[in-house]
Coordinates of C-alpha atoms in Angstrom, one line a residue:
M4 CA -13.5 -46.2 -17.2
A5 CA -10.3 -44.2 -17.0
G6 CA -10.4 -41.3 -14.6
G7 CA -13.9 -42.2 -13.4
G8 CA -15.3 -43.9 -10.4
P9 CA -18.5 -44.9 -8.7
P10 CA -20.9 -42.1 -7.8
P11 CA -20.7 -41.0 -4.2
K12 CA -23.2 -42.6 -1.9
A13 CA -25.8 -40.4 -0.2
D14 CA -24.5 -41.1 3.3
E15 CA -20.9 -40.3 2.4
P16 CA -19.6 -37.2 4.2
A17 CA -19.4 -34.1 2.0
P18 CA -16.1 -32.2 1.8
H19 CA -15.6 -29.1 3.9
P20 CA -17.1 -26.1 2.0
P21 CA -14.9 -23.2 1.1
K22 CA -15.2 -20.1 3.3
D23 CA -14.7 -16.5 2.1
Q24 CA -13.8 -15.6 5.7
L25 CA -11.9 -17.8 8.2
P26 CA -14.3 -19.1 10.9
K27 CA -13.6 -19.4 14.6
V28 CA -11.6 -16.2 14.9
S29 CA -12.3 -14.7 18.3
Y30 CA -12.0 -11.0 17.3
C31 CA -11.9 -9.8 13.7
I32 CA -10.6 -6.4 12.4
T33 CA -13.4 -4.3 13.7
S34 CA -14.2 -6.1 16.9
P35 CA -11.6 -5.3 19.5
P36 CA -11.2 -7.3 22.7
P37 CA -11.6 -5.6 26.1
W38 CA -9.0 -2.9 26.8
P39 CA -6.9 -4.9 29.4
E40 CA -6.7 -7.9 27.1
A41 CA -6.1 -5.6 24.0
I42 CA -3.1 -4.0 25.8
L43 CA -1.5 -7.3 26.7
L44 CA -2.1 -8.6 23.1
G45 CA -0.5 -5.4 21.8
F46 CA 2.5 -5.8 24.0
Q47 CA 2.8 -9.4 22.7
H48 CA 2.9 -8.1 19.1
Y49 CA 5.6 -5.6 20.2
L50 CA 7.7 -8.5 21.7
V51 CA 7.4 -10.5 18.5
M52 CA 8.4 -7.7 16.1
L53 CA 11.5 -7.0 18.3
G54 CA 13.3 -10.0 16.9
T55 CA 13.9 -8.6 13.4
T56 CA 14.2 -5.1 14.8
V57 CA 17.3 -6.2 16.8
I58 CA 18.8 -8.8 14.6
I59 CA 19.2 -6.6 11.5
P60 CA 21.0 -3.7 13.2
T61 CA 23.1 -6.2 15.2
A62 CA 24.3 -7.7 11.9
L63 CA 24.8 -4.5 10.0
V64 CA 26.0 -1.8 12.4
P65 CA 29.3 -3.4 13.3
Q66 CA 30.0 -3.8 9.5
M67 CA 29.3 -0.1 9.1
G68 CA 31.8 0.7 11.7
G69 CA 29.5 1.4 14.6
G70 CA 29.7 0.2 18.2
N71 CA 27.1 -0.6 20.8
E72 CA 26.0 3.0 21.1
E73 CA 25.3 3.3 17.4
K74 CA 23.6 -0.1 17.4
A75 CA 21.3 1.0 20.2
K76 CA 20.4 4.2 18.4
V77 CA 19.7 2.4 15.2
I78 CA 17.4 -0.1 17.0
Q79 CA 15.6 2.8 18.6
T80 CA 15.2 4.5 15.3
L81 CA 14.0 1.4 13.5
L82 CA 11.5 0.8 16.3
F83 CA 10.3 4.4 16.2
V84 CA 9.8 4.3 12.5
A85 CA 8.0 0.9 12.7
G86 CA 5.5 2.4 15.1
L87 CA 4.8 5.3 12.8
N88 CA 4.5 3.1 9.7
T89 CA 2.2 0.6 11.5
L90 CA -0.2 3.4 12.5
L91 CA -0.2 4.8 9.0
Q92 CA -0.8 1.4 7.4
T93 CA -3.7 0.6 9.8
W94 CA -5.2 4.0 9.5
F95 CA -4.8 4.9 5.8
G96 CA -3.3 1.9 4.0
T97 CA -4.9 -1.5 3.8
R98 CA -6.4 -1.0 7.3
L99 CA -5.4 -4.6 8.0
P100 CA -3.8 -5.5 11.4
V101 CA -0.3 -5.7 10.1
V102 CA 2.9 -4.5 11.6
I103 CA 5.3 -2.7 9.2
G104 CA 8.8 -3.3 10.4
G105 CA 12.3 -4.1 9.2
S106 CA 12.9 -6.5 6.3
Y107 CA 15.7 -8.9 5.5
T108 CA 15.2 -8.2 1.8
F109 CA 17.1 -4.9 2.1
V110 CA 20.1 -6.4 3.9
A111 CA 21.9 -7.5 0.7
P112 CA 22.0 -4.1 -1.0
T113 CA 22.9 -2.5 2.3
I114 CA 25.9 -4.8 2.6
S115 CA 26.9 -3.9 -0.9
I116 CA 26.9 -0.2 0.1
I117 CA 29.1 -1.2 3.2
L118 CA 31.6 -3.1 1.0
S119 CA 32.0 -0.4 -1.6
G120 CA 35.6 0.9 -1.4
R121 CA 35.0 4.6 -1.1
W122 CA 34.7 4.5 2.7
D123 CA 38.3 3.5 3.2
D124 CA 39.7 7.0 2.4
P125 CA 39.0 9.1 5.5
D126 CA 38.2 12.7 5.3
P127 CA 41.3 14.4 6.7
V128 CA 39.2 17.3 8.1
S129 CA 36.7 15.1 9.9
V130 CA 39.4 12.8 11.3
C131 CA 41.1 15.7 13.1
F132 CA 38.0 16.2 15.2
L133 CA 36.0 12.9 15.2
D134 CA 36.6 9.3 15.7
P135 CA 37.4 7.7 12.2
V136 CA 35.1 4.8 13.1
T137 CA 32.2 7.1 13.8
V138 CA 32.9 9.0 10.6
R139 CA 32.8 5.8 8.5
F140 CA 29.5 4.7 10.2
K141 CA 27.8 8.0 9.4
K142 CA 29.0 8.1 5.8
I143 CA 27.7 4.6 5.2
M144 CA 24.4 5.3 6.9
R145 CA 23.9 8.5 4.9
A146 CA 24.5 6.5 1.7
T147 CA 22.0 3.9 2.8
Q148 CA 19.5 6.7 3.5
G149 CA 19.9 8.2 0.0
A150 CA 19.4 4.7 -1.6
L151 CA 16.2 4.1 0.5
I152 CA 14.7 7.5 -0.3
V153 CA 15.1 6.9 -4.0
A154 CA 13.9 3.2 -3.7
S155 CA 10.7 4.3 -2.0
T156 CA 9.5 5.9 -5.2
I157 CA 8.9 2.5 -6.9
Q158 CA 6.3 1.5 -4.3
I159 CA 4.8 5.0 -4.0
V160 CA 4.3 5.2 -7.8
L161 CA 3.0 1.6 -8.3
G162 CA 0.7 1.9 -5.3
F163 CA -0.8 5.3 -5.5
S164 CA -1.1 5.4 -9.3
G165 CA -3.2 2.2 -9.2
L166 CA -0.7 0.2 -11.3
W167 CA -0.4 -2.5 -8.7
R168 CA -4.2 -2.7 -8.6
N169 CA -4.2 -3.6 -12.2
V170 CA -1.6 -6.3 -11.5
A171 CA -3.4 -7.7 -8.4
R172 CA -6.6 -8.1 -10.4
F173 CA -5.0 -11.0 -12.2
L174 CA -4.2 -12.8 -8.9
S175 CA -6.3 -15.9 -8.4
P176 CA -6.5 -18.3 -5.4
L177 CA -4.2 -20.6 -7.3
S178 CA -1.4 -18.1 -8.0
S179 CA -1.8 -16.8 -4.4
V180 CA -0.9 -20.2 -2.9
P181 CA 2.8 -20.2 -3.8
L182 CA 3.2 -16.5 -3.1
V183 CA 1.6 -16.6 0.4
A184 CA 2.9 -20.0 1.3
L185 CA 6.5 -19.2 0.6
A186 CA 6.2 -15.8 2.2
G187 CA 6.1 -17.9 5.4
F188 CA 7.8 -21.2 4.6
G189 CA 10.5 -19.5 2.6
L190 CA 11.9 -17.9 5.8
Y191 CA 12.9 -21.3 7.2
E192 CA 16.5 -20.3 7.4
F193 CA 15.8 -17.7 10.1
A194 CA 13.9 -20.2 12.3
F195 CA 15.4 -23.5 13.5
P196 CA 18.9 -22.7 12.4
G197 CA 18.6 -19.8 14.9
V198 CA 17.2 -22.1 17.5
A199 CA 20.2 -24.4 17.1
K200 CA 22.7 -21.5 17.8
C201 CA 21.8 -22.2 21.5
I202 CA 19.9 -25.4 21.5
E203 CA 19.6 -25.6 25.3
I204 CA 17.5 -22.3 25.2
G205 CA 15.9 -22.4 21.8
L206 CA 14.6 -25.9 21.8
P207 CA 12.9 -25.6 25.3
M208 CA 11.4 -22.4 24.0
L209 CA 9.9 -24.1 21.0
I210 CA 8.6 -27.0 23.1
V211 CA 7.1 -24.8 25.8
L212 CA 5.4 -22.6 23.2
V213 CA 3.8 -25.5 21.5
I214 CA 2.7 -27.0 24.9
F215 CA 1.1 -23.8 26.0
S216 CA -0.6 -22.9 22.8
Q217 CA -1.7 -26.4 21.6
Y218 CA -1.9 -28.8 24.5
L219 CA -2.6 -27.1 27.9
V220 CA -5.5 -25.1 26.4
H221 CA -7.6 -28.3 26.5
F222 CA -7.3 -28.4 30.3
V223 CA -8.6 -24.8 30.7
K224 CA -12.3 -24.0 31.2
P225 CA -14.0 -23.5 27.8
G226 CA -14.3 -19.8 26.9
K227 CA -11.1 -18.9 28.9
D228 CA -8.7 -18.4 26.0
I229 CA -5.7 -17.5 28.2
L230 CA -3.0 -20.0 27.6
D231 CA -3.2 -20.0 23.8
R232 CA -3.9 -16.3 23.5
F233 CA -0.9 -15.3 25.7
A234 CA 1.3 -18.3 25.0
V235 CA 4.1 -16.0 23.7
L236 CA 4.2 -14.0 26.9
F237 CA 4.1 -17.1 29.2
S238 CA 6.7 -19.0 27.2
V239 CA 9.1 -16.1 26.8
V240 CA 9.1 -15.3 30.5
V241 CA 9.6 -18.9 31.5
V242 CA 12.5 -19.5 29.1
W243 CA 14.1 -16.1 29.6
I244 CA 14.3 -16.8 33.4
F245 CA 15.8 -20.2 32.6
A246 CA 18.4 -18.6 30.3
H247 CA 19.2 -16.0 32.9
I248 CA 19.7 -18.7 35.5
L249 CA 22.2 -20.4 33.2
T250 CA 24.0 -17.1 32.6
V251 CA 24.4 -16.1 36.2
G252 CA 25.2 -19.7 37.2
G253 CA 28.3 -19.6 35.0
A254 CA 27.2 -22.1 32.4
Y255 CA 28.7 -20.1 29.6
N256 CA 31.8 -18.6 31.3
D257 CA 34.3 -20.8 29.3
K258 CA 32.3 -21.1 26.1
P259 CA 33.4 -19.5 22.7
P260 CA 32.4 -15.9 22.1
R261 CA 29.8 -16.9 19.5
T262 CA 28.1 -19.2 22.0
Q263 CA 28.1 -16.6 24.7
T264 CA 26.6 -14.0 22.3
S265 CA 23.7 -16.4 21.4
C266 CA 23.0 -17.8 24.8
R267 CA 23.8 -15.2 27.5
T268 CA 21.2 -12.7 28.6
D269 CA 23.8 -10.0 29.3
R270 CA 25.7 -9.9 26.0
A271 CA 23.6 -7.8 23.8
G272 CA 25.3 -4.6 24.9
L273 CA 22.2 -2.6 24.5
I274 CA 21.2 -1.7 28.1
D275 CA 24.4 0.1 28.9
A276 CA 24.7 1.8 25.5
A277 CA 21.1 2.9 25.1
P278 CA 20.3 6.5 26.3
W279 CA 17.6 7.0 28.9
I280 CA 15.5 9.3 26.7
R281 CA 16.1 10.0 23.0
V282 CA 13.6 10.9 20.3
P283 CA 14.8 9.8 16.8
Y284 CA 14.5 12.5 14.2
P285 CA 15.0 12.9 10.4
F286 CA 18.6 13.3 9.1
Q287 CA 20.0 12.5 12.6
W288 CA 23.2 11.1 10.9
G289 CA 23.5 14.0 8.5
A290 CA 22.3 14.8 5.0
P291 CA 21.8 11.7 2.8
S292 CA 24.2 11.0 0.0
F293 CA 23.1 9.5 -3.4
D294 CA 24.7 7.0 -5.8
A295 CA 22.7 6.0 -8.9
G296 CA 23.9 2.3 -8.9
E297 CA 23.1 1.8 -5.2
A298 CA 19.7 3.4 -5.7
F299 CA 18.9 1.0 -8.5
A300 CA 19.9 -2.0 -6.4
M301 CA 17.8 -0.8 -3.5
M302 CA 14.9 -0.2 -5.9
M303 CA 15.0 -3.8 -6.9
A304 CA 15.0 -4.8 -3.2
A305 CA 12.0 -2.6 -2.7
F306 CA 10.1 -4.3 -5.6
V307 CA 10.9 -7.7 -4.1
A308 CA 9.6 -6.5 -0.7
L309 CA 6.5 -5.3 -2.5
V310 CA 5.7 -8.7 -3.8
E311 CA 6.5 -10.4 -0.5
S312 CA 4.4 -7.9 1.4
T313 CA 1.4 -8.6 -0.9
G314 CA 1.6 -12.1 0.3
G315 CA 1.8 -10.8 3.9
F316 CA -1.3 -8.6 3.3
I317 CA -3.3 -11.6 2.0
A318 CA -2.3 -13.8 4.9
A319 CA -3.2 -11.1 7.5
A320 CA -6.6 -10.6 5.9
R321 CA -7.3 -14.3 6.1
Y322 CA -6.3 -14.6 9.8
A323 CA -8.2 -11.4 10.6
S324 CA -11.4 -13.1 9.2
A325 CA -11.7 -10.4 6.6
T326 CA -12.8 -11.0 3.0
A327 CA -10.3 -11.3 0.2
T328 CA -8.5 -7.9 -0.1
P329 CA -9.7 -6.0 -3.1
P330 CA -6.9 -5.1 -5.6
S331 CA -7.4 -1.3 -5.0
I332 CA -6.8 -1.9 -1.3
L333 CA -3.6 -3.9 -1.9
S334 CA -2.5 -1.0 -4.2
R335 CA -3.2 1.5 -1.5
G336 CA -1.3 -0.5 1.1
V337 CA 1.7 -0.7 -1.3
G338 CA 1.6 3.0 -1.7
W339 CA 1.7 3.6 2.1
Q340 CA 4.5 1.0 2.4
G341 CA 6.4 3.2 0.0
I342 CA 5.9 6.0 2.4
A343 CA 7.3 3.7 5.1
I344 CA 10.5 3.1 3.1
L345 CA 10.7 6.8 2.6
L346 CA 10.5 7.4 6.3
S347 CA 13.1 4.7 6.9
G348 CA 15.4 6.7 4.6
L349 CA 14.7 10.0 6.2
F350 CA 15.2 8.8 9.8
G351 CA 18.2 6.6 9.0
T352 CA 17.2 3.1 10.0
G353 CA 19.7 1.4 7.7
N354 CA 17.0 -0.9 6.5
G355 CA 13.8 -0.7 4.5
S356 CA 10.2 -1.6 5.6
S357 CA 7.8 -4.3 4.8
V358 CA 5.0 -6.4 6.3
S359 CA 6.1 -8.3 9.4
I360 CA 5.4 -12.0 8.6
E361 CA 6.0 -13.1 12.1
N362 CA 3.2 -10.7 13.4
A363 CA 0.9 -12.0 10.7
G364 CA 1.5 -15.5 12.1
L365 CA 0.8 -14.2 15.7
L366 CA -2.7 -13.3 14.5
A367 CA -3.3 -17.0 13.8
L368 CA -1.9 -18.2 17.2
T369 CA -4.1 -15.8 19.2
R370 CA -7.1 -15.9 16.8
V371 CA -7.3 -12.1 17.4
G372 CA -7.3 -10.1 14.2
S373 CA -8.2 -6.8 15.8
R374 CA -6.9 -3.6 14.2
R375 CA -6.9 -1.9 17.6
V376 CA -4.5 -4.5 19.1
V377 CA -1.9 -3.8 16.4
Q378 CA -2.3 -0.1 16.8
I379 CA -1.7 -0.5 20.6
S380 CA 1.5 -2.4 19.7
A381 CA 2.6 0.6 17.6
G382 CA 2.1 2.7 20.7
F383 CA 4.5 0.3 22.6
M384 CA 7.0 0.7 19.7
L385 CA 6.9 4.5 20.0
F386 CA 7.0 4.5 23.8
F387 CA 10.0 2.1 24.1
S388 CA 11.9 3.7 21.3
V389 CA 12.0 7.0 23.2
L390 CA 12.7 5.4 26.6
G391 CA 15.8 3.7 25.4
K392 CA 16.9 1.9 28.6
F393 CA 13.5 0.3 29.1
G394 CA 13.2 -0.8 25.5
A395 CA 16.7 -2.2 25.6
V396 CA 15.7 -4.6 28.4
F397 CA 13.2 -6.4 26.1
A398 CA 15.5 -6.0 23.1
S399 CA 18.1 -8.1 24.9
I400 CA 16.0 -11.3 24.7
P401 CA 18.5 -14.0 23.4
A402 CA 18.1 -14.6 19.6
P403 CA 17.3 -18.3 19.9
I404 CA 14.2 -17.5 21.9
V405 CA 13.0 -15.3 19.0
A406 CA 14.0 -18.0 16.4
A407 CA 11.7 -20.5 18.2
L408 CA 8.8 -18.1 17.8
Y409 CA 9.6 -17.8 14.1
C410 CA 9.2 -21.6 13.8
L411 CA 5.5 -21.3 14.7
F412 CA 4.6 -17.9 13.1
F413 CA 6.3 -18.5 9.7
A414 CA 4.6 -21.9 9.6
Y415 CA 1.2 -20.3 10.2
V416 CA 1.6 -17.8 7.3
G417 CA 2.7 -20.7 5.1
A418 CA -0.4 -22.6 6.1
A419 CA -2.5 -19.5 5.2
G420 CA -1.2 -19.8 1.7
V421 CA -1.9 -23.5 1.5
S422 CA -5.5 -22.9 2.7
F423 CA -6.4 -21.1 -0.6
L424 CA -6.3 -24.5 -2.3
Q425 CA -9.9 -24.9 -1.0
F426 CA -11.0 -22.6 -3.8
C427 CA -9.1 -24.6 -6.5
N428 CA -9.7 -27.9 -8.4
L429 CA -6.9 -30.1 -7.1
N430 CA -7.9 -32.9 -9.5
S431 CA -6.8 -30.7 -12.5
F432 CA -3.4 -31.5 -14.0
R433 CA -3.0 -27.8 -14.8
T434 CA -3.4 -26.9 -11.2
K435 CA -0.9 -29.6 -10.1
F436 CA 1.7 -28.4 -12.6
I437 CA 1.5 -24.7 -11.6
L438 CA 1.5 -25.5 -7.9
G439 CA 4.3 -28.1 -7.9
F440 CA 6.5 -26.3 -10.4
S441 CA 6.3 -22.8 -8.9
I442 CA 6.7 -24.0 -5.3
F443 CA 9.6 -26.4 -6.1
L444 CA 11.5 -23.7 -8.1
G445 CA 10.6 -21.2 -5.4
F446 CA 12.7 -23.2 -3.0
S447 CA 15.3 -24.6 -5.4
I448 CA 16.4 -21.4 -7.3
P449 CA 17.0 -19.3 -4.1
Q450 CA 18.8 -22.3 -2.6
Y451 CA 21.2 -22.3 -5.5
F452 CA 21.8 -18.6 -5.3
N453 CA 22.3 -18.7 -1.5
E454 CA 24.7 -21.7 -1.6
Y455 CA 26.7 -20.2 -4.4
T456 CA 27.1 -17.0 -2.4
A457 CA 28.0 -18.8 0.8
I458 CA 30.8 -20.8 -1.1
Q459 CA 32.1 -18.2 -3.4
G460 CA 31.5 -15.1 -1.4
F461 CA 29.5 -13.5 -4.3
G462 CA 26.4 -14.4 -6.2
P463 CA 26.1 -16.3 -9.5
V464 CA 25.9 -12.9 -11.3
N465 CA 29.2 -11.3 -10.6
T466 CA 30.1 -8.4 -12.9
G467 CA 32.3 -5.4 -12.1
E468 CA 29.3 -3.5 -10.9
R469 CA 28.1 -4.5 -7.5
W470 CA 24.8 -2.7 -7.9
F471 CA 24.0 -4.6 -11.1
N472 CA 24.8 -7.9 -9.3
D473 CA 22.4 -7.1 -6.6
M474 CA 19.6 -6.3 -9.1
I475 CA 19.8 -9.9 -10.3
N476 CA 20.9 -11.8 -7.2
V477 CA 18.5 -10.2 -4.7
P478 CA 15.2 -11.2 -6.4
F479 CA 16.3 -14.7 -7.2
S480 CA 17.3 -15.2 -3.6
S481 CA 13.7 -14.6 -2.4
E482 CA 11.6 -17.7 -2.2
A483 CA 8.3 -15.8 -2.1
F484 CA 9.3 -13.6 -5.1
V485 CA 10.4 -16.5 -7.3
A486 CA 7.4 -18.7 -6.5
G487 CA 4.9 -15.8 -6.7
I488 CA 6.1 -14.4 -9.9
L489 CA 6.4 -17.8 -11.6
A490 CA 2.9 -18.9 -10.4
F491 CA 1.4 -15.6 -11.5
F492 CA 2.9 -15.9 -15.0
L493 CA 2.0 -19.5 -15.5
D494 CA -1.6 -19.0 -14.2
N495 CA -2.2 -16.1 -16.6
T496 CA -0.5 -17.4 -19.7
M497 CA -1.3 -21.2 -19.8
H498 CA -4.4 -22.4 -21.7
R499 CA -7.4 -20.6 -20.3
N500 CA -11.1 -21.3 -20.9
P501 CA -14.3 -21.1 -18.7
E502 CA -13.5 -24.5 -17.1
V503 CA -9.9 -23.4 -16.3
R504 CA -11.3 -20.3 -14.6
K505 CA -13.1 -22.5 -12.1
D506 CA -10.0 -24.7 -11.7
R507 CA -7.9 -21.8 -10.6
G508 CA -10.6 -20.5 -8.2
K509 CA -11.1 -17.2 -10.0
H510 CA -14.9 -17.4 -9.8
W511 CA -14.6 -17.4 -6.0
W512 CA -12.8 -14.1 -6.0
D513 CA -14.8 -12.3 -8.7
K514 CA -16.9 -10.6 -6.1
F515 CA -13.8 -9.0 -4.6
R516 CA -12.3 -7.9 -8.0
S517 CA -13.7 -4.4 -7.2
Y518 CA -14.1 -2.7 -3.9
K519 CA -17.8 -2.0 -4.5
T520 CA -18.9 -5.5 -5.6
D521 CA -19.1 -6.8 -2.0
M522 CA -20.9 -5.1 0.8
R523 CA -18.4 -6.3 3.4
S524 CA -15.5 -4.3 1.9
D525 CA -16.7 -1.2 3.7
E526 CA -16.6 -3.0 7.1
F527 CA -13.0 -4.0 6.8
Y528 CA -11.2 -1.6 4.4
S529 CA -13.0 1.8 4.5
L530 CA -10.9 4.8 5.4
P531 CA -11.5 6.6 8.7
F532 CA -13.0 10.1 9.1
N533 CA -15.2 9.5 6.0
L534 CA -12.1 9.8 3.8
N535 CA -13.6 7.4 1.3
K536 CA -15.7 10.3 0.1
Y537 CA -12.5 12.0 -1.1
F538 CA -10.4 9.0 -1.9
P539 CA -12.8 6.4 -3.3
S540 CA -11.6 2.8 -3.9
V541 CA -12.5 1.2 -7.2

């Protein structure tokens, strides 16, 4: 009979049952490890988030007209704001162990601000007393600040008003798979291509990391989770020493400048340029300037970051062995992420904020989802952002080493998305279509937009208004955004009946549709200081 088969035998193994919470996690959100171990794990999270924190200013500040001194100050500011935002998110937002740091999503509208022609006419009064390059840098930074301040309102309004809660209630395990999976897998362009920029450093780093975390652990006494839990620290130290030996040994003396920048341990220019002690402060570059078009483009980037971060929140909850995040908690987290973007604009980081996907992946590698560990990492961010010279030492880690870490962490987040298939009926053709179609186009559409931009120098949408181009090109260049929005739309508009509800896994998440329908919500998501009494979640 078509589609049928013999009934299963009694002795056949049963499939693995779905789990609301991920098992075999060593420390969940509310169970911190001992203090010495927690401090080392927090420092490890700090090292992991440094990659994006350094890469984005390194790419943007020279285009703004700044030198090594400005780059060092921007990195310090981005690090300082990331520490503040991580504490705010873990205290008052979702309360998940997530790091809130810089985001590649905001790079495109920032470059558009840099390329606008109005910076080419110097102010004759300022030029008489200041370096024209410094003047240009500060003008662009102030324009970026203004755009970020305005853009923050979209997440603040959607989050704190509860509008995003109403959207998130329509999420199912099925529509979450493409969103979360591509929040990790969609960042592939920042992983191995970065390793290949200095293959003799990046590839050993990747191999050593996998050996420490996945193979050598089996030779350690059971219960001593040292190698896998601190694999990042061990592997970074080993390969960093190897890279330094190559540098001082003259291996790159006659190499092209690009190779030297990627491979050498002394070419970041941060240690000499960074001040010994400096506390970033709001409006340090001057009063923000505002342009309506640039603000609209940055608002679209903020909305894309909102969608991507929702996937990051869901992945972090899974790896922290928490229950599915209630929609009201996701909405609260989005609101505080809007505050994070506002602080980014006020302090002048040159970049917006979102959930750090690489740090969500680190939760999986260490199997430690403790909130306290991430809060300790925020303390390291604040400490090393003020003590610039010391922070610059760690920020000078060669980029291929960081890219090797990305290969593992982005993969873990992608796997978290795939894991939600356990709640879905994979024998349903409706499920297969939504999954396959949304994931395929989630990769294919951004690939078209990115290839077109790389060849032509501008995106497929190319009108006379750069801000309008960004409003279209930026969202369609994000794999997670395209796949997540498409899966969400298809899952909620295609034929629906009681049987389909089970196919999409919605019945598994019904108990988490509201904060109060599951007793475990208080354990993971309740606000500190009894604030739930004044700000109840619904």
